[in-house]
CSV table of C-alpha atoms and ligand atoms in Angstrom, one decimal:
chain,number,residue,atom,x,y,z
A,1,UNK,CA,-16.6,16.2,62.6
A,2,UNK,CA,-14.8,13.2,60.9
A,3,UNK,CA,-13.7,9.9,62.6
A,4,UNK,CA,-11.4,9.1,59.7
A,5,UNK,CA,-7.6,9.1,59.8
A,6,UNK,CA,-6.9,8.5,56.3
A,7,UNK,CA,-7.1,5.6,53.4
A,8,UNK,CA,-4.3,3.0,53.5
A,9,UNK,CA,-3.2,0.2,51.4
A,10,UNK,CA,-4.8,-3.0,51.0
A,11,UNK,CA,-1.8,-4.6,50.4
A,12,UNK,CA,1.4,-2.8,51.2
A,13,UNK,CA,-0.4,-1.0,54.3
A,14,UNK,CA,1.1,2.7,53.1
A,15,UNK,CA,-0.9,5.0,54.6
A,16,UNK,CA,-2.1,8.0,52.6
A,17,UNK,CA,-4.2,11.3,53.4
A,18,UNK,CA,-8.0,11.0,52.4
A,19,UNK,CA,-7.9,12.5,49.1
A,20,UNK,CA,-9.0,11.4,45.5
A,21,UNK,CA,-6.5,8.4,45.8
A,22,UNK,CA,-7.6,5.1,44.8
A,23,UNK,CA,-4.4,2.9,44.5
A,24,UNK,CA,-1.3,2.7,46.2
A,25,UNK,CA,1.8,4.3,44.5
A,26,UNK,CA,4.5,1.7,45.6
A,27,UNK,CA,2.5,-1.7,44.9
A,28,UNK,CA,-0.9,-0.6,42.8
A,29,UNK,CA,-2.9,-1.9,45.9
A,30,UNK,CA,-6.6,-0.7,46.6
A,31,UNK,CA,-6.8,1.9,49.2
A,32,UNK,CA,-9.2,1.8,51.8
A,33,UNK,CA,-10.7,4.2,54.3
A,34,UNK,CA,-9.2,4.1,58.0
A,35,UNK,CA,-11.4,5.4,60.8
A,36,UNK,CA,-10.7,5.9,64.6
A,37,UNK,CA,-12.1,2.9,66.1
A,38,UNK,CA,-11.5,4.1,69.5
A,39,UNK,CA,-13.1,7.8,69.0
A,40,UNK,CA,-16.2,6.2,67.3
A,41,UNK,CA,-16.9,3.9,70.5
A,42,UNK,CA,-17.8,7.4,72.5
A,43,UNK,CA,-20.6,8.3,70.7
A,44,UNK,CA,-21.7,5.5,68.2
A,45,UNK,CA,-23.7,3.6,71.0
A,46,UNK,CA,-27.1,1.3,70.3
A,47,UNK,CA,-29.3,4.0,72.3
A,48,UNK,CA,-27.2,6.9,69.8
A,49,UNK,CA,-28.2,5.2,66.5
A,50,UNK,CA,-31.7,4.0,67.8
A,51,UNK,CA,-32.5,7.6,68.5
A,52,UNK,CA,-31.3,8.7,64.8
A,53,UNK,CA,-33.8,8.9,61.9
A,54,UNK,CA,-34.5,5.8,59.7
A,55,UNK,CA,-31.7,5.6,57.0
A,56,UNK,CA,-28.2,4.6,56.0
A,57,UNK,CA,-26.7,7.9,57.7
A,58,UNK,CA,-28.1,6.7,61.5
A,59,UNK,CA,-24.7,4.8,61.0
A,60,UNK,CA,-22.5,7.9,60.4
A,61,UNK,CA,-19.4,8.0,61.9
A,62,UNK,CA,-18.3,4.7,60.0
A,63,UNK,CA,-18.9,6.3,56.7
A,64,UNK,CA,-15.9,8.5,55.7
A,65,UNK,CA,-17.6,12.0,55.1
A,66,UNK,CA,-16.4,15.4,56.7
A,67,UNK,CA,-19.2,17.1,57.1
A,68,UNK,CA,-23.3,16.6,57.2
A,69,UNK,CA,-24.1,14.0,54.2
A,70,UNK,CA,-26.2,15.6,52.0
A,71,UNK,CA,-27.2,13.0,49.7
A,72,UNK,CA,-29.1,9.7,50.7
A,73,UNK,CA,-31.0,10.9,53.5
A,74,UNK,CA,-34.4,8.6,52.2
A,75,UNK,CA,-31.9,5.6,51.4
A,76,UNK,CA,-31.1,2.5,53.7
A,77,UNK,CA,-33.3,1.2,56.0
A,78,UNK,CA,-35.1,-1.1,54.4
A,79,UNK,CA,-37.0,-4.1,55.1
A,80,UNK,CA,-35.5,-7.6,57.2
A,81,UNK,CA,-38.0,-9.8,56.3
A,82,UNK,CA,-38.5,-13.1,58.6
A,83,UNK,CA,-39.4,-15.5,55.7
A,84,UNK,CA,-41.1,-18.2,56.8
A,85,UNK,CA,-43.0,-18.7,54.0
A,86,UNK,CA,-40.1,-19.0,52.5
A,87,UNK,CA,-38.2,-21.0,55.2
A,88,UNK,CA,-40.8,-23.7,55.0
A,89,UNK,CA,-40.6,-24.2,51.2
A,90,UNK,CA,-37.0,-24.9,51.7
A,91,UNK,CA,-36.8,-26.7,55.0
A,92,UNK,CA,-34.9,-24.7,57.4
A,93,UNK,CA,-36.1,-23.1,60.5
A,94,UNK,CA,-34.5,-19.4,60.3
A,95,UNK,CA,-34.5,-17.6,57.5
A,96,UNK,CA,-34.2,-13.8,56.7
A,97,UNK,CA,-34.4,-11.7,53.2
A,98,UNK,CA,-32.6,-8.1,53.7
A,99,UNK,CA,-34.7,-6.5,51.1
A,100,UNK,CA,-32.8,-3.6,49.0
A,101,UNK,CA,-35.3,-4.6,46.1
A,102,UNK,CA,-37.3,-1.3,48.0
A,103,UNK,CA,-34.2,0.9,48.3
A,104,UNK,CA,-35.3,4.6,48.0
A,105,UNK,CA,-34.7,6.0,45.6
A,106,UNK,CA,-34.0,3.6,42.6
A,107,UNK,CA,-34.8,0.1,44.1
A,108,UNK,CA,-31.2,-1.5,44.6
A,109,UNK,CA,-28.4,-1.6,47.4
A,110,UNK,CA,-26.2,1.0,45.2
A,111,UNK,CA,-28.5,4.0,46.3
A,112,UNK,CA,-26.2,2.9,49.5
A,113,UNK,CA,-22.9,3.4,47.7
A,114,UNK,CA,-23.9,6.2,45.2
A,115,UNK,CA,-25.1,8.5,48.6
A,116,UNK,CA,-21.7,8.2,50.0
A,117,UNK,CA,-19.6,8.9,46.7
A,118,UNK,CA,-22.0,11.9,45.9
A,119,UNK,CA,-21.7,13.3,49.2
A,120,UNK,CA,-17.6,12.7,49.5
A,121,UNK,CA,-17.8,14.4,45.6
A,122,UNK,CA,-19.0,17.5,46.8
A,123,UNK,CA,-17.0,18.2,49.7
A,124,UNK,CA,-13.8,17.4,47.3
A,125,UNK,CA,-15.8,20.1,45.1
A,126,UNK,CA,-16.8,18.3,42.2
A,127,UNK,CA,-19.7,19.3,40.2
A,128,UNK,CA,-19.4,16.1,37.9
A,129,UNK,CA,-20.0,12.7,38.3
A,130,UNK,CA,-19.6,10.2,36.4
A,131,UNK,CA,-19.7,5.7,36.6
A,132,UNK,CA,-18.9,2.2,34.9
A,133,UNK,CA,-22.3,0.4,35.3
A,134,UNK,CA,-24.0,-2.8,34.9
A,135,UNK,CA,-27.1,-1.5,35.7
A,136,UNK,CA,-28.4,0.0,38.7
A,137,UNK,CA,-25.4,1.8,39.6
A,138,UNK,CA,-26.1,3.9,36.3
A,139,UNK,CA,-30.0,4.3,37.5
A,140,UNK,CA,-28.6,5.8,41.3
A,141,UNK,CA,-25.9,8.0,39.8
A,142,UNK,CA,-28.2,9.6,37.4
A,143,UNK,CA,-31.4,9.9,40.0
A,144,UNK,CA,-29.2,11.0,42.5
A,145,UNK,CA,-27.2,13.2,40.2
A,146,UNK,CA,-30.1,15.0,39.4
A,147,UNK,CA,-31.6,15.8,42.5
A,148,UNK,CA,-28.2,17.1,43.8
A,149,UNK,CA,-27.9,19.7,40.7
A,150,UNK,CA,-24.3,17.5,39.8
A,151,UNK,CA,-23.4,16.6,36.1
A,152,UNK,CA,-23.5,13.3,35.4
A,153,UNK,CA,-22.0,10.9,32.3
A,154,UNK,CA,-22.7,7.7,32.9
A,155,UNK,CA,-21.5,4.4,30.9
A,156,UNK,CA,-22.9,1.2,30.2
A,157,UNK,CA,-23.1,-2.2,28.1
A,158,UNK,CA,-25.3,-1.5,25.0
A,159,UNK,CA,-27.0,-4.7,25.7
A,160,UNK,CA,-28.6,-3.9,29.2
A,161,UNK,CA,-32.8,-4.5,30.2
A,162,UNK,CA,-34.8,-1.9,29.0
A,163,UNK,CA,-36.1,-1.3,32.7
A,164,UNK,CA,-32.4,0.0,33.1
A,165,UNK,CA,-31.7,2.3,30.6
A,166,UNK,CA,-35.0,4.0,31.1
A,167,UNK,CA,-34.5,4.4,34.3
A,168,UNK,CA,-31.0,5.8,34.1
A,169,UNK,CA,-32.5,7.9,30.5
A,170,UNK,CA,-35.4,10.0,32.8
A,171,UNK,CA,-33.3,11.7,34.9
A,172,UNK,CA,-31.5,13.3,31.7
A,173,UNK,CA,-27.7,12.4,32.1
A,174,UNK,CA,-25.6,11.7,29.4
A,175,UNK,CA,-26.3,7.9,29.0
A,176,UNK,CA,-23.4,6.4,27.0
A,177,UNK,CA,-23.8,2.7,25.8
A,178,UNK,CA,-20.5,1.2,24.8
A,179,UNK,CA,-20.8,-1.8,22.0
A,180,UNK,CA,-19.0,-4.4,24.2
A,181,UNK,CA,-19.2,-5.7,27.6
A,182,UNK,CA,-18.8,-4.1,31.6
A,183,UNK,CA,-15.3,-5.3,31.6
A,184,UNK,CA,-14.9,-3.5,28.1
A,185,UNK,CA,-17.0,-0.2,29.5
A,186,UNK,CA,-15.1,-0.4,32.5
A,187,UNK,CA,-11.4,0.1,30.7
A,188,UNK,CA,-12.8,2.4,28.4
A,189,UNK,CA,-13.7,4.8,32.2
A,190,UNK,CA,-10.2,4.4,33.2
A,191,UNK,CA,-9.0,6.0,30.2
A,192,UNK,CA,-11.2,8.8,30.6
A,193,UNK,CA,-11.2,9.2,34.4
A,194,UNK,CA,-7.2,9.9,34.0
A,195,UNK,CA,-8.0,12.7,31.4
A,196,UNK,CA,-11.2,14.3,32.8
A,197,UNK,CA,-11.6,15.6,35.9
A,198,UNK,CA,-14.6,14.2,37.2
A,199,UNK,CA,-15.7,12.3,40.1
A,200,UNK,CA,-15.7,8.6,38.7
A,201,UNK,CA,-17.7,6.9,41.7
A,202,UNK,CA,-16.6,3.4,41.5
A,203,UNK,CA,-13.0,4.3,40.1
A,204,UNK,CA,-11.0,7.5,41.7
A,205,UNK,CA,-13.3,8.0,44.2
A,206,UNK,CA,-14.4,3.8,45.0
A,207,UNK,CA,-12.6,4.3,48.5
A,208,UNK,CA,-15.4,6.4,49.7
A,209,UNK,CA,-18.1,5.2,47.5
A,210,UNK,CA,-17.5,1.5,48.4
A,211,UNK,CA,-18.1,2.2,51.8
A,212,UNK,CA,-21.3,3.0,51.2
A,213,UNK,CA,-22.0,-1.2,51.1
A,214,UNK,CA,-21.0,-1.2,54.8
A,215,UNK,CA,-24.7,0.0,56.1
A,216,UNK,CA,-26.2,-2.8,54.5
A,217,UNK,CA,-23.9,-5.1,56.7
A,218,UNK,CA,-24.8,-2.6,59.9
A,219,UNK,CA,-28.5,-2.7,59.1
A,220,UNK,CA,-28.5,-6.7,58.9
A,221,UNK,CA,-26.5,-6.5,62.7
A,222,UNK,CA,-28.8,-4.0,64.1
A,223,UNK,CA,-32.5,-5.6,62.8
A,224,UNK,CA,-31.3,-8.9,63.8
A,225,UNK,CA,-31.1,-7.6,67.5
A,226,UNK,CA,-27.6,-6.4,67.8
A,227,UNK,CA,-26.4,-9.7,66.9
A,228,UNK,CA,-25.2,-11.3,63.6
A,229,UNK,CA,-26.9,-14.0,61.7
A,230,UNK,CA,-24.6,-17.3,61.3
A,231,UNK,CA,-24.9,-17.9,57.4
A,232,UNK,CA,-24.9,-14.4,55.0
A,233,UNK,CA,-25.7,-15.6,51.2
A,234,UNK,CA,-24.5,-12.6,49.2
A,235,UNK,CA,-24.3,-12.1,45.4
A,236,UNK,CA,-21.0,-10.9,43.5
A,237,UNK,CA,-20.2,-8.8,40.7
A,238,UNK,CA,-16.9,-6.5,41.5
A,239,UNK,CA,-17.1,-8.6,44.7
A,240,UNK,CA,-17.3,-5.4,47.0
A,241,UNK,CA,-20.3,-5.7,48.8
A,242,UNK,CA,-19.5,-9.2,49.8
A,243,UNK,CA,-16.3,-7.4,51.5
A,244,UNK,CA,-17.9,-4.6,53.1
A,245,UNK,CA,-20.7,-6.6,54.9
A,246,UNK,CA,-18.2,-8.7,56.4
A,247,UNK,CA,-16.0,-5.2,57.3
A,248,UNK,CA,-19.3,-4.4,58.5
A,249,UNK,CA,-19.7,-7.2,61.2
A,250,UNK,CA,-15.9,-6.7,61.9
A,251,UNK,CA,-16.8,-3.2,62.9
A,252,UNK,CA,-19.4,-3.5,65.0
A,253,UNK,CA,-17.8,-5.7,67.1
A,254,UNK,CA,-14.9,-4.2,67.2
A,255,UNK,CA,-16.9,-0.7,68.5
A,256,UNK,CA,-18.7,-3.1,71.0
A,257,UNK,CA,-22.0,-2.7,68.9
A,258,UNK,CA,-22.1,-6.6,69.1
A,259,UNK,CA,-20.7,-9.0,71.3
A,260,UNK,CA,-19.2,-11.4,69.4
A,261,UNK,CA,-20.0,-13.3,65.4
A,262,UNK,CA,-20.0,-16.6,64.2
A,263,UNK,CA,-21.1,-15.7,60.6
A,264,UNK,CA,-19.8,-17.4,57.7
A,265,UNK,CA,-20.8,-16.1,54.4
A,266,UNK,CA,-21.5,-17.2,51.2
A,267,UNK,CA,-20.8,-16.2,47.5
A,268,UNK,CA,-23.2,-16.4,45.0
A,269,UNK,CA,-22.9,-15.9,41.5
A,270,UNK,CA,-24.1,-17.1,37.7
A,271,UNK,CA,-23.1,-19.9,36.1
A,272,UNK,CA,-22.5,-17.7,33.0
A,273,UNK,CA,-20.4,-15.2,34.8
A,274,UNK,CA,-18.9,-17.1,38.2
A,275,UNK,CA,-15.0,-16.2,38.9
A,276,UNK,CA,-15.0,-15.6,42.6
A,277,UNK,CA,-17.0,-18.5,42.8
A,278,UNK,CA,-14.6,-20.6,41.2
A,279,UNK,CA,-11.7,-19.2,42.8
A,280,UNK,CA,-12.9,-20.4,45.9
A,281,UNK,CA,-14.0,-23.8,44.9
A,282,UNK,CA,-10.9,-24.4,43.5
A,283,UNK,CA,-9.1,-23.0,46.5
A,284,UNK,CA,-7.2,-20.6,44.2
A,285,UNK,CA,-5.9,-16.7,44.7
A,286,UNK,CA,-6.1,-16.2,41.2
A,287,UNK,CA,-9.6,-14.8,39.9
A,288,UNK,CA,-9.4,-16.1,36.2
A,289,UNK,CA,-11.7,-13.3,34.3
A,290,UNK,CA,-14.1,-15.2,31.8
A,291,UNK,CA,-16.6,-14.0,29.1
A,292,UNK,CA,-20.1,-13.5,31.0
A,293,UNK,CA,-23.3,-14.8,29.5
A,294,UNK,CA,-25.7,-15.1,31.6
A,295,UNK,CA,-29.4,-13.6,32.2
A,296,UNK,CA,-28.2,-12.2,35.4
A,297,UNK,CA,-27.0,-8.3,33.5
A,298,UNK,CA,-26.7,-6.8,37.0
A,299,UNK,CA,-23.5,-9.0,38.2
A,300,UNK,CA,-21.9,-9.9,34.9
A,301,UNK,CA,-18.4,-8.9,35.8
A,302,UNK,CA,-16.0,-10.9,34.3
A,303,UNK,CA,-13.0,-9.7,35.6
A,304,UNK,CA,-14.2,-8.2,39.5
A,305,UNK,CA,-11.9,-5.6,41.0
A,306,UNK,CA,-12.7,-7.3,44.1
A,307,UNK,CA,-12.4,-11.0,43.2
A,308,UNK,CA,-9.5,-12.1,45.6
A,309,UNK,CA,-10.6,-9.6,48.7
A,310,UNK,CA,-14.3,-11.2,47.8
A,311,UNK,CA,-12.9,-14.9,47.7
A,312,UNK,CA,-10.3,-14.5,51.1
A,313,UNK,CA,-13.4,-13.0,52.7
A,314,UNK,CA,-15.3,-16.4,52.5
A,315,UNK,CA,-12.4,-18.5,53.2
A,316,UNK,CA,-11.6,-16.4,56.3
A,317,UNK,CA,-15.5,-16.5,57.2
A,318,UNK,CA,-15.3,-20.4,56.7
A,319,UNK,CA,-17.9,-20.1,53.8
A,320,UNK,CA,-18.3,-21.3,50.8
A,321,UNK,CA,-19.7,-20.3,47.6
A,322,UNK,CA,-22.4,-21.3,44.9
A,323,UNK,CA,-23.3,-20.8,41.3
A,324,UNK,CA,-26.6,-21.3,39.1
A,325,UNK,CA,-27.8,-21.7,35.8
A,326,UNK,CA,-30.2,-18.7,34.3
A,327,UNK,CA,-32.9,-21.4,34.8
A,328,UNK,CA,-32.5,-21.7,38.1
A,329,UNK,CA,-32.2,-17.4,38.6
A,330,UNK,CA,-35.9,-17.2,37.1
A,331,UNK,CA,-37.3,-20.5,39.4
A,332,UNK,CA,-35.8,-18.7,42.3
A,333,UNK,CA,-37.1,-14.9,41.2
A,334,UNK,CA,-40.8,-16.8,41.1
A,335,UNK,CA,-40.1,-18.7,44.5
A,336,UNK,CA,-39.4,-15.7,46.1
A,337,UNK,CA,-42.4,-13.7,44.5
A,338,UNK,CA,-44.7,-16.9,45.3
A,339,UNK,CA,-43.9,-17.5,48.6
A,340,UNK,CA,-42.7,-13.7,50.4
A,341,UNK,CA,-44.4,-11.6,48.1
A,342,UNK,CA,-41.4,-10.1,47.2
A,343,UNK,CA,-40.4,-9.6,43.7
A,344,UNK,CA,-36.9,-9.0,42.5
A,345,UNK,CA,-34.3,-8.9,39.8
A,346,UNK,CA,-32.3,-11.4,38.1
A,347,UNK,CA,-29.5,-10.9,41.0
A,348,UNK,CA,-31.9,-11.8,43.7
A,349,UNK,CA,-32.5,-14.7,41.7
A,350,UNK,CA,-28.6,-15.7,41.7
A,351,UNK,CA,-28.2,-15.6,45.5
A,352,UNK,CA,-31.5,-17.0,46.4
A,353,UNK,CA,-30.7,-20.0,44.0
A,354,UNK,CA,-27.6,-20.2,45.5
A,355,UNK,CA,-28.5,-20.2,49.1
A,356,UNK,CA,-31.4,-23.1,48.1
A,357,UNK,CA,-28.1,-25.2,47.1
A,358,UNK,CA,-26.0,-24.5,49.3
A,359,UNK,CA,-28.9,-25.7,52.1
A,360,UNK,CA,-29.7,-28.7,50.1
A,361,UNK,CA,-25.6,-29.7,49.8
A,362,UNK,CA,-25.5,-29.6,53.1
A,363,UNK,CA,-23.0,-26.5,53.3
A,364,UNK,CA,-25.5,-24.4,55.2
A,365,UNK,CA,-27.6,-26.2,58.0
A,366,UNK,CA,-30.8,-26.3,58.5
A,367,UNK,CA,-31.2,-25.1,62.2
A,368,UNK,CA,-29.2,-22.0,62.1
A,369,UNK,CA,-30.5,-18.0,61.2
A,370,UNK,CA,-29.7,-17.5,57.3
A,371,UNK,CA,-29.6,-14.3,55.6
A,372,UNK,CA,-30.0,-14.0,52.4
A,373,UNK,CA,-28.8,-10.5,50.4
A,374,UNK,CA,-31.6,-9.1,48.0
A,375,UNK,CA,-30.1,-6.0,46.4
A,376,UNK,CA,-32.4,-5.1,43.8
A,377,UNK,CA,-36.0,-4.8,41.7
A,378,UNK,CA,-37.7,-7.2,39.8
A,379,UNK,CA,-39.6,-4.9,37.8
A,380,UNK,CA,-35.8,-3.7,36.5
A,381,UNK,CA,-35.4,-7.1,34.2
A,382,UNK,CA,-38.8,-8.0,33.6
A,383,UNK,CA,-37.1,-9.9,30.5
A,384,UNK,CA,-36.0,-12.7,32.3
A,385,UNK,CA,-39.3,-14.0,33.4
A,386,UNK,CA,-41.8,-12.3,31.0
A,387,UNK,CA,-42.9,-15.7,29.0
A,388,UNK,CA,-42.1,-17.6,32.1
A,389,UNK,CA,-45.4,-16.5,34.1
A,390,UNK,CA,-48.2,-17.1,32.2
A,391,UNK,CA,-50.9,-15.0,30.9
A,392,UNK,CA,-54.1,-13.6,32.3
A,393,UNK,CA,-57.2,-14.6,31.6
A,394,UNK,CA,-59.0,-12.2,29.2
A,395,UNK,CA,-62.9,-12.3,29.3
A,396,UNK,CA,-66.2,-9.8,27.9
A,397,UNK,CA,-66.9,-7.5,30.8
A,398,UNK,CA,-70.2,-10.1,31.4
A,399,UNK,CA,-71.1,-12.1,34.2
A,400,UNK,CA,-71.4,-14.9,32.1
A,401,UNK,CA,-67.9,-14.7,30.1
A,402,UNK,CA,-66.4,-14.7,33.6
A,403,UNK,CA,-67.9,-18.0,34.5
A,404,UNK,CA,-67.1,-19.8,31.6
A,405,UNK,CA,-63.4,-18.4,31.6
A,406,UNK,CA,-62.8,-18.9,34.9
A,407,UNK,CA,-64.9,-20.7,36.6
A,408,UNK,CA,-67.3,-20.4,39.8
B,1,LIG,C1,-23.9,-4.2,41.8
B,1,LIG,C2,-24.8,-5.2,42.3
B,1,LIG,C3,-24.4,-6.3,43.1
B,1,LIG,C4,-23.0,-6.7,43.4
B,1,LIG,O1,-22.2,-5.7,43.8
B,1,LIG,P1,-20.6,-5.8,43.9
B,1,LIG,O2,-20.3,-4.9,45.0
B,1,LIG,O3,-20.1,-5.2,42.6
B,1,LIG,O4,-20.2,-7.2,44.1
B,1,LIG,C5,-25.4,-7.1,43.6
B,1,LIG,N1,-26.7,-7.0,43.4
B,1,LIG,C6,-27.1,-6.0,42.6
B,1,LIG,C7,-28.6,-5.9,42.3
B,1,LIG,C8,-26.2,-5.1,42.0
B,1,LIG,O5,-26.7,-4.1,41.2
B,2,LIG,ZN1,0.7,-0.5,48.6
């Protein structure tokens, strides 16, 4: 039972059969994945997906699988947090963290993406997968991987956290760290995806897999109450998930799963590595690639495959779009922590730094729901904040040591 009619092009609007196609033949546009809007409506109701179990699939007949998925069944349904904790510290009145930092099973959004490219692998009969990663897309491809019995090769900057490449290195795929960085990496997989016939998630099969994003979108829509949220903060590095959540609200409405949106959403980004963020500041179509440097490993993509569908996204949303130094990622990663109790990586730190300027500018107001995106784990770049926290107090296991060191 599938609801989709086929990919067509971003640009051109070709159409094309779903197959392992990626860009168009006539222009080199990005295809995408086509469903049957009208078919969907019949059964994809709020009582149908209430009624389904607790992850990404209660969504199904918007994700562009054939059959039963058969990977990701624990993933997706995490946490909306009301933060007012949070919301206090910064001055508004609603204010929301969607929490991927506890995505099963690695502890980022990409388990999202990586369930829908592993599934759409196997019913195109692949048994090997393989990705271009910054970070946590390598950790999901391998974990994942190795639960579904697939090969996997999976390639990454040398220079990543140590809290990455161990967890990509435990799941025993072949782990190859390329001296230079993701852009570099990236290149390097196009080579080899043309000569080796694997399933290259986010490369001949990133129709499917980038799809995956959309449920984080869904699951914002449906824990809000069936409605959307008016301000979405969401970090970029290829600049797809920014697209697919606002696909996501487009879709939901357009099946009658909401009534209407008023959303506008936001791009945040790194100083050190901020393109789509500069596009749209400077009102441009052109996504000048840069050199990243910056703590925040997980987004540094200096040349985003999405950049300009990222940066129209926000202009047609009537967003905007912010940028922070590293010092303000690791002062937002400890506001976070210190007022929700939630801890989470460098990226987290990006779009909640983001979102705190884009309040205090004026660009968001103050008396409206805000949403703000965090896709991943803290405990994954415990570099970035390791001599930033403190120490604890170390005492003899006496009564008396304890008094003096800390006090009564
Ligand atoms: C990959 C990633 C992103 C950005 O995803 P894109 O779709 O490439 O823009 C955001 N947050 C985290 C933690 C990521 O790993
Ligand atoms: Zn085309």
């Amino acid at each position: 039972m599938s609801f989709v009619k086929g990919l067509k092009c971003r640009e051109c609007g070709r159409h094309y059969p779903k197959e392992v196609l990626y860009v168009c033949e006539y222009c080199f546009g990005p295809l995408e994945v086509v469903y049957d809007y009208e078919k969907i409506k019949e059964t994809l109701t709020k009582e149908a997906v209430e009624s389904r179990p607790r992850n990404m699939w209660r969504y199904r007949e918007l994700l562009p699988i054939d059959g039963k998925p058969t990977d990701g069944l624990n993933s997706g349904f995490t946490p909306f947090v009301e933060a007012k904790n949070l919301a206090k510290a910064l001055g508004v009145k609603e204010l929301y963290i969607k929490d991927d930092s506890v995505d099963h099973p690695t502890l980022s959004f990409k388990d999202r993406v990586v369930a829908v490219a592993l599934s759409k692998a196997k019913e195109f009969g692949f048994n090997t997968v393989a990705c271009a990663s910054t970070g946590n897309l390598a950790n999901s491809v391998a974990s994942q991987a190795a639960a579904a019995r697939l090969k996997s090769y999976i390639f990454i900057p040398a220079d990543l956290e140590m809290g990455k490449v161990i967890g990509t290195l435990i799941y025993k795929p072949t782990l190859i760290a390329v001296e230079g960085n993701y852009d570099e990496v990236n290149r390097l997989c196009s080579q080899v995806a043309a000569k080796y016939k694997w399933a290259f998630v986010n490369i001949n099969i990133r129709p499917y897999y980038a799809e995956g994003s959309k449920t984080y979108g869904y699951e914002i829509l449906e824990q809000f109450g069936w409605k959307a949220p008016r301000h979405i903060v969401v970090p970029c590095a290829g600049g797809s998930l920014i697209t697919k959540i606002w696909k996501a609200i487009k879709e939901f409405k357009e099946v009658g799963l909401i009534d209407t949106y008023k959303t506008k959403i936001y791009a945040a980004q790194a100083n050190g590595c901020a393109p789509i963020v500069c596009a749209i500041k400077e009102n441009s179509d052109i996504i000048k690639p840069v050199k990243p440097n910056t703590i925040a490993k997980s987004l540094a993509i200096g040349n985003p495959a999405d950049g300009f569908y990222a940066a129209s996204t926000v202009r047609e949303s009537g967003g905007w779009a912010e940028s922070v130094t590293d010092e303000e990622i690791v002062d937002a990663i400890k506001l976070l922590a210190q007022t929700e109790g939630i801890f989470t990586e460098t990226a987290g730190g990006v779009t909640l730094g983001a979102a705190k300027n884009l309040i205090e500018s004026g660009r968001i107001p103050k008396d409206e729901s805000i949403v703000v995106c965090i896709t991943g784990n803290g405990l994954k770049t415990q570099e970035a904040v390791i001599d930033k926290i403190g120490n604890p107090i170390k005492i003899k296991p006496t009564l008396s040591s304890f008094e003096e060191k800390v006090g009564k």
